[in-house]
Short mmCIF file of C-alpha atoms in Angstrom, two decimals:
data_model
loop_
_atom_site.label_atom_id
_atom_site.label_comp_id
_atom_site.label_asym_id
_atom_site.label_seq_id
_atom_site.Cartn_x
_atom_site.Cartn_y
_atom_site.Cartn_z
CA MET A 29 83.21 96.63 124.23
CA ALA A 30 84.28 94.74 121.12
CA THR A 31 85.74 91.27 121.62
CA ARG A 32 89.50 91.10 121.35
CA HIS A 33 91.17 88.16 119.66
CA ARG A 34 94.54 88.08 121.32
CA ILE A 35 97.13 85.55 120.22
CA ARG A 36 97.76 83.05 122.98
CA ARG A 37 99.69 80.31 121.21
CA ILE A 38 101.42 79.59 117.88
CA ARG A 39 102.05 76.06 116.65
CA VAL A 40 104.63 75.43 113.92
CA TYR A 41 104.60 72.42 111.58
CA ARG A 42 106.83 71.13 108.82
CA ALA A 43 105.89 68.92 105.87
CA VAL A 44 108.11 67.80 102.99
CA LEU A 45 105.77 67.24 100.05
CA PRO A 46 107.10 65.30 97.03
CA LEU A 47 106.06 66.52 93.59
CA ASP A 48 103.65 64.37 91.65
CA LYS A 49 104.39 62.05 88.74
CA GLU A 50 105.78 64.86 86.57
CA GLY A 51 108.94 64.67 88.67
CA ALA A 52 111.50 67.36 89.36
CA TYR A 53 110.63 70.98 88.67
CA ARG A 54 113.52 72.57 86.72
CA TRP A 55 114.35 76.17 85.83
CA SER A 56 117.31 78.39 84.92
CA GLY A 57 120.87 77.73 86.02
CA GLY A 58 120.32 74.02 86.57
CA LYS A 59 118.11 74.68 89.61
CA SER A 60 115.50 72.08 90.47
CA VAL A 61 113.42 70.72 93.32
CA GLU A 62 111.77 67.35 93.81
CA ALA A 63 109.70 68.30 96.87
CA PHE A 64 108.27 71.37 98.58
CA ASP A 65 109.61 71.95 102.12
CA SER A 66 106.61 73.75 103.63
CA THR A 67 106.23 75.45 107.00
CA PHE A 68 102.76 75.82 108.50
CA VAL A 69 101.60 77.90 111.44
CA ALA A 70 98.43 77.68 113.49
CA ILE A 71 97.70 80.85 115.46
CA GLU A 72 95.31 80.32 118.36
CA THR A 73 93.46 83.20 120.01
CA ASP A 74 92.05 83.52 123.50
CA SER A 75 88.61 83.80 121.87
CA GLY A 76 88.87 80.20 120.66
CA LEU A 77 89.68 80.82 116.99
CA THR A 78 92.56 79.27 115.03
CA GLY A 79 94.04 80.68 111.84
CA TRP A 80 96.35 78.84 109.47
CA GLY A 81 99.20 80.05 107.29
CA GLU A 82 101.91 78.47 105.13
CA VAL A 83 105.19 79.48 103.53
CA SER A 84 107.34 77.39 101.21
CA PRO A 85 110.47 78.93 99.65
CA LEU A 86 111.49 77.23 96.41
CA GLY A 87 114.78 75.92 97.76
CA PRO A 88 117.60 78.07 99.18
CA PHE A 89 118.91 79.05 95.73
CA TYR A 90 116.00 80.92 94.18
CA LEU A 91 115.19 83.97 96.33
CA PRO A 92 116.85 85.16 99.58
CA ALA A 93 114.71 82.68 101.52
CA TYR A 94 114.97 79.10 102.68
CA ALA A 95 112.73 76.70 104.57
CA GLU A 96 114.76 76.33 107.75
CA GLY A 97 115.15 80.10 107.82
CA ALA A 98 111.37 80.47 107.82
CA ARG A 99 111.03 78.16 110.80
CA THR A 100 113.88 79.79 112.71
CA GLY A 101 112.47 83.23 112.00
CA ILE A 102 108.98 82.25 113.13
CA LYS A 103 110.43 81.02 116.42
CA GLU A 104 112.15 84.40 116.77
CA LEU A 105 109.05 86.40 115.92
CA GLY A 106 106.43 84.29 117.67
CA PRO A 107 107.02 85.47 121.26
CA HIS A 108 106.59 89.10 120.15
CA LEU A 109 103.09 88.31 118.85
CA ILE A 110 101.75 86.68 121.99
CA GLY A 111 99.06 88.97 123.41
CA ALA A 112 98.61 90.98 120.19
CA ASP A 113 95.17 91.17 118.56
CA ALA A 114 95.30 88.89 115.51
CA THR A 115 92.61 90.91 113.70
CA GLU A 116 94.64 94.13 113.65
CA LEU A 117 96.61 93.31 110.53
CA GLU A 118 98.56 96.53 110.07
CA ALA A 119 99.51 96.60 113.76
CA ILE A 120 100.62 92.95 113.53
CA ASN A 121 102.81 93.72 110.52
CA ARG A 122 104.36 96.77 112.13
CA LEU A 123 105.08 94.69 115.20
CA MET A 124 106.77 92.02 113.09
CA ASP A 125 108.80 94.65 111.21
CA ARG A 126 110.04 96.12 114.48
CA ALA A 127 110.93 92.74 115.92
CA LEU A 128 112.68 91.41 112.79
CA LYS A 129 114.17 93.65 110.12
CA GLY A 130 113.65 92.36 106.60
CA HIS A 131 113.06 88.65 105.96
CA PRO A 132 109.52 89.15 104.61
CA TYR A 133 109.07 85.46 103.83
CA VAL A 134 109.40 84.67 107.55
CA LYS A 135 106.38 86.88 108.24
CA CYS A 136 104.23 85.47 105.44
CA ALA A 137 102.62 82.48 107.15
CA LEU A 138 101.94 84.48 110.33
CA ASP A 139 100.26 87.26 108.35
CA ILE A 140 98.13 84.79 106.36
CA ALA A 141 97.01 83.07 109.57
CA CYS A 142 95.87 86.42 110.97
CA TRP A 143 93.84 87.08 107.81
CA ASP A 144 92.23 83.66 108.31
CA ILE A 145 91.22 84.70 111.83
CA LEU A 146 89.93 88.09 110.67
CA GLY A 147 87.72 86.41 108.07
CA GLN A 148 86.34 84.03 110.65
CA VAL A 149 85.56 86.91 113.01
CA ALA A 150 83.84 88.84 110.21
CA GLY A 151 82.06 85.71 108.95
CA VAL A 152 83.22 86.26 105.36
CA PRO A 153 85.88 84.81 103.04
CA VAL A 154 89.23 86.58 102.90
CA ALA A 155 88.47 87.51 99.28
CA THR A 156 85.60 89.67 100.53
CA LEU A 157 87.94 91.47 102.93
CA LEU A 158 90.41 92.01 100.07
CA GLY A 159 87.83 93.71 97.88
CA GLY A 160 85.27 91.16 96.70
CA ARG A 161 85.13 88.57 93.94
CA TYR A 162 85.53 89.31 90.25
CA GLY A 163 84.11 86.54 88.11
CA GLU A 164 83.04 83.05 89.03
CA THR A 165 86.39 81.32 88.46
CA ILE A 166 90.06 82.12 87.85
CA ALA A 167 92.10 80.97 84.84
CA LEU A 168 95.30 79.19 85.87
CA TYR A 169 98.62 78.76 84.11
CA ARG A 170 100.94 75.76 84.13
CA SER A 171 104.72 75.96 84.17
CA LEU A 172 106.67 74.10 81.52
CA SER A 173 109.57 72.68 83.47
CA GLN A 174 112.84 73.23 81.64
CA GLY A 175 113.73 70.42 79.23
CA THR A 176 114.29 69.90 75.55
CA ALA A 177 112.25 71.93 73.10
CA GLU A 178 110.16 68.90 72.20
CA GLU A 179 109.58 67.96 75.85
CA MET A 180 108.34 71.45 76.65
CA ALA A 181 106.10 71.51 73.58
CA ASP A 182 104.63 68.17 74.63
CA LEU A 183 103.86 69.65 78.07
CA VAL A 184 101.81 72.36 76.35
CA THR A 185 99.75 69.69 74.61
CA ARG A 186 99.35 67.68 77.81
CA PHE A 187 98.21 70.67 79.85
CA GLN A 188 95.86 71.81 77.08
CA GLY A 189 94.19 68.44 77.50
CA GLN A 190 93.63 69.36 81.17
CA GLY A 191 91.94 72.62 80.22
CA PHE A 192 94.84 75.07 80.64
CA ARG A 193 95.20 78.03 78.26
CA HIS A 194 98.09 79.91 79.89
CA PHE A 195 101.66 78.55 79.95
CA GLN A 196 104.98 79.68 81.41
CA ALA A 197 108.04 78.22 79.70
CA LYS A 198 111.07 77.95 81.95
CA VAL A 199 114.02 79.23 79.92
CA GLY A 200 117.14 81.15 80.97
CA GLY A 201 119.79 78.79 79.62
CA ASP A 202 121.66 78.51 76.34
CA PRO A 203 120.20 81.18 74.01
CA ASP A 204 119.96 78.92 70.97
CA LEU A 205 118.21 76.23 72.96
CA ASP A 206 115.91 78.78 74.58
CA ILE A 207 114.90 80.18 71.19
CA ALA A 208 114.06 76.63 70.12
CA ARG A 209 112.14 76.03 73.39
CA ILE A 210 110.03 79.16 72.93
CA ARG A 211 109.33 78.42 69.27
CA ALA A 212 108.39 74.81 70.01
CA ALA A 213 106.05 75.74 72.84
CA ALA A 214 104.47 78.52 70.77
CA SER A 215 103.89 76.12 67.88
CA ARG A 216 101.40 74.17 70.02
CA LEU A 217 99.35 77.19 71.09
CA ARG A 218 95.72 77.51 70.11
CA PRO A 219 93.80 80.77 69.57
CA GLY A 220 93.36 82.45 72.94
CA ASP A 221 96.34 80.66 74.56
CA ARG A 222 99.05 82.71 76.28
CA LEU A 223 102.78 81.99 76.58
CA VAL A 224 105.31 83.57 78.94
CA ALA A 225 109.04 82.88 78.55
CA ASP A 226 110.39 83.11 82.09
CA ALA A 227 114.18 83.27 82.33
CA ASN A 228 114.22 83.61 86.14
CA THR A 229 117.29 85.92 85.92
CA GLY A 230 119.19 83.29 83.91
CA TRP A 231 120.55 85.30 80.96
CA LEU A 232 123.38 87.76 80.68
CA VAL A 233 122.47 90.88 78.75
CA HIS A 234 124.00 89.73 75.46
CA GLU A 235 122.20 86.37 75.76
CA ALA A 236 118.85 88.01 76.49
CA ALA A 237 119.35 90.33 73.54
CA ARG A 238 119.90 87.35 71.24
CA VAL A 239 116.80 85.56 72.49
CA VAL A 240 114.41 88.49 72.17
CA ARG A 241 115.73 89.14 68.67
CA GLY A 242 115.45 85.42 67.82
CA VAL A 243 111.75 85.24 68.81
CA ARG A 244 110.75 88.68 67.55
CA ASP A 245 107.99 87.17 65.40
CA ILE A 246 106.52 85.09 68.27
CA ASP A 247 103.60 86.28 70.43
CA VAL A 248 105.27 85.74 73.81
CA TYR A 249 105.82 87.63 77.06
CA ILE A 250 109.42 87.98 78.29
CA GLU A 251 109.83 87.62 82.06
CA GLN A 252 112.84 88.66 84.21
CA PRO A 253 115.59 88.00 81.67
CA CYS A 254 118.53 89.10 83.85
CA LEU A 255 119.48 89.28 87.51
CA ALA A 256 120.11 93.02 87.80
CA TYR A 257 117.21 95.43 87.44
CA GLU A 258 119.29 97.73 85.22
CA ASP A 259 120.11 94.84 82.88
CA CYS A 260 116.43 93.92 82.61
CA LEU A 261 115.65 97.54 81.85
CA SER A 262 118.21 97.59 79.03
CA ILE A 263 116.55 94.53 77.46
CA ARG A 264 113.10 96.03 77.94
CA ARG A 265 114.22 99.07 75.95
CA ARG A 266 115.43 97.02 73.00
CA CYS A 267 112.54 94.55 72.59
CA ASP A 268 108.88 95.01 71.70
CA HIS A 269 107.49 92.01 73.56
CA PRO A 270 105.25 92.52 76.59
CA PHE A 271 107.62 92.52 79.56
CA VAL A 272 107.24 91.09 83.06
CA LEU A 273 109.42 91.69 86.12
CA ASP A 274 109.45 89.19 88.98
CA GLU A 275 112.56 88.84 91.11
CA SER A 276 113.29 92.57 90.81
CA ILE A 277 109.92 93.52 92.34
CA ASP A 278 110.04 92.74 96.06
CA SER A 279 108.72 95.94 97.64
CA LEU A 280 106.48 98.92 96.98
CA GLU A 281 109.59 101.02 96.45
CA ALA A 282 110.86 98.66 93.74
CA LEU A 283 107.43 98.66 92.11
CA LEU A 284 107.27 102.45 92.04
CA ARG A 285 110.79 102.70 90.62
CA ALA A 286 110.01 100.24 87.85
CA HIS A 287 106.81 102.05 86.98
CA ARG A 288 108.66 105.37 86.85
CA ASP A 289 111.24 103.84 84.49
CA ARG A 290 108.55 102.14 82.39
CA ALA A 291 110.50 98.95 83.03
CA MET A 292 107.62 96.49 82.60
CA ASP A 293 104.05 95.91 81.49
CA ALA A 294 103.27 93.45 84.28
CA ILE A 295 104.77 92.11 87.49
CA ASN A 296 104.87 88.74 89.18
CA LEU A 297 103.39 89.23 92.66
CA LYS A 298 104.49 86.37 94.90
CA ILE A 299 102.84 86.59 98.31
CA SER A 300 105.83 85.46 100.39
CA LYS A 301 108.15 87.86 98.54
CA PHE A 302 106.12 90.74 100.02
CA GLY A 303 105.63 89.13 103.44
CA GLY A 304 102.03 87.93 103.25
CA LEU A 305 98.62 89.17 102.19
CA THR A 306 98.79 92.55 103.93
CA ARG A 307 101.72 93.89 101.92
CA SER A 308 100.70 91.95 98.79
CA ARG A 309 97.32 93.64 98.89
CA GLN A 310 99.07 97.01 99.02
CA ALA A 311 101.18 96.07 95.99
CA ARG A 312 98.11 94.74 94.18
CA ASP A 313 96.12 97.91 94.82
CA LEU A 314 99.04 100.06 93.69
CA CYS A 315 99.20 98.06 90.46
CA LEU A 316 95.47 98.62 89.96
CA ALA A 317 95.96 102.36 90.37
CA LEU A 318 98.94 102.42 87.99
CA GLY A 319 97.43 100.14 85.35
CA ILE A 320 99.91 97.29 85.79
CA ALA A 321 98.82 93.68 85.17
CA MET A 322 99.90 90.93 87.55
CA THR A 323 100.77 87.28 87.77
CA ILE A 324 99.53 86.30 91.24
CA GLU A 325 101.09 83.27 92.91
CA ASP A 326 103.69 82.22 95.45
CA THR A 327 107.07 80.53 95.22
CA SER A 328 105.64 77.10 96.04
CA GLY A 329 103.45 75.55 98.69
CA SER A 330 100.43 73.35 99.20
CA ASP A 331 96.75 73.84 100.01
CA ILE A 332 96.92 76.71 102.51
CA THR A 333 99.17 78.74 100.23
CA ALA A 334 96.80 77.95 97.36
CA ALA A 335 93.89 79.33 99.38
CA ALA A 336 95.75 82.57 100.13
CA VAL A 337 96.73 83.00 96.46
CA THR A 338 93.19 82.43 95.18
CA HIS A 339 91.66 84.88 97.66
CA LEU A 340 94.05 87.58 96.45
CA ALA A 341 93.55 86.65 92.80
CA HIS A 342 89.77 86.36 92.97
CA SER A 343 89.55 89.83 94.53
CA THR A 344 91.60 91.29 91.64
CA PRO A 345 89.72 92.54 88.55
CA GLU A 346 90.01 89.98 85.77
CA GLU A 347 91.63 92.33 83.27
CA PHE A 348 94.56 92.80 85.68
CA ARG A 349 95.21 89.06 86.07
CA LEU A 350 97.91 88.27 83.55
CA SER A 351 98.04 84.79 85.03
CA VAL A 352 97.56 82.90 88.27
CA THR A 353 98.85 79.57 89.53
CA ILE A 354 98.46 77.42 92.62
CA SER A 355 101.39 75.17 93.40
CA ASN A 356 99.24 72.41 94.88
CA VAL A 357 98.50 71.31 91.29
CA LYS A 358 102.03 69.85 91.32
CA LEU A 359 101.32 67.73 94.42
CA SER A 360 99.52 64.45 95.00
CA ILE A 361 99.33 65.06 98.78
CA SER A 362 96.62 67.30 100.21
CA THR A 363 97.36 69.25 103.41
CA ALA A 364 93.95 70.88 103.96
CA GLU A 365 90.28 70.25 103.38
CA GLY A 366 88.33 72.75 101.30
CA ALA A 367 91.39 73.94 99.36
CA PRO A 368 91.07 75.27 95.80
CA ARG A 369 91.69 72.75 93.03
CA SER A 370 92.22 72.98 89.31
CA VAL A 371 89.14 72.01 87.31
CA ASP A 372 89.59 72.30 83.54
CA GLY A 373 92.41 74.77 84.07
CA ARG A 374 90.42 77.06 86.36
CA THR A 375 89.90 77.46 90.10
CA ALA A 376 88.08 79.62 92.64
CA ALA A 377 88.73 80.96 96.11
CA PRO A 378 86.99 79.08 98.94
CA THR A 379 83.68 80.58 100.05
CA ALA A 380 83.73 79.66 103.75
CA PRO A 381 84.76 82.34 106.28
CA GLY A 382 88.47 83.12 106.52
CA LEU A 383 90.72 81.13 104.20
CA GLY A 384 87.99 78.52 104.09
CA VAL A 385 90.33 75.56 104.59
CA LYS A 386 90.95 73.13 107.44
CA ALA A 387 94.47 71.75 107.90
CA LYS A 388 94.87 67.97 107.91
CA LEU A 389 96.73 67.26 111.13
CA ASP A 390 97.16 63.61 110.18
CA VAL A 391 99.28 64.83 107.24
CA LEU A 392 101.15 67.59 109.10
CA GLY A 393 101.89 65.43 112.16
CA ASP A 394 102.97 66.86 115.48
CA PRO A 395 104.14 70.46 115.77
CA ILE A 396 107.88 71.01 115.67
CA ALA A 397 107.54 74.05 117.95
CA VAL A 398 104.90 75.58 120.20
CA ILE A 399 105.20 79.25 121.16
CA GLY A 400 103.21 80.69 124.05
#
């Protein structure tokens, strides 16, 4: 009889991780953060294995998610998982969906930890379980935190010096200033560089219309200009830039609707927005079938999130990777050994079994909750 890997205990940790010397991370609507409030889980099985997961919402004002909500939700869900086989990913997700309606971000770290266990049981990296590796390394992008046009252009130059070729300019403010921001950032691009103007829902329709008209001659992607899906669709239909949807795409149903409406050329696939790797893999595979490119990332997070992102990205064919980022590049504190790093603007998924990382308990400290 095959060995079962039943969950016997779940430990929950919290770490507040200040951003590095670049300071606060700023985007549309005056939103900013100076630290990532990350929640970590360690799932222990009765077979002696431990899997790690992490979730880190980007403050309570970005998506319908917040850090304390993740921890509260995990405490609610945890008891339902005790005794379940951690390697049965679909069964685990169905169990979580029955026990807690919605709140996919709450389920993210638990799902990732189960993938870590499954990889350890199989003796292969999670990327192998997700489909195998495409290419030796993954190109990363860097965000240009919202500032003056000159400040954002200078960030392009700085990040080019670190090997980056893909850039995401945080816009979504005053249309005239945003036009200047996009033009300034684009002026520093070199052949082969890529620029995305990400409004993060920050424009009204008339403002978005002005911006796309004002940068019509610039080679730039437009990402999530407005809050409402229908408003984004109206802008999509009046501009000829490549178009990306992010906040509007939070489920397979939303993805299918947008594809039916020809609402975008690419999506931003954030792992926690879908509830972890299980549902993100489904969305990724659907995009592959439909011919939709993807930015693969998560809202924020440290080394364990970075490992999960790179396993999903590395197992995605290169031509479908519009861009990829790992948020640990913004941090000076490491939370796990073996985590992916940026080297000349590129990274790779770990090659050890599972996520391939080992949490640093001296950084995470004592658990804030133990379930089971």
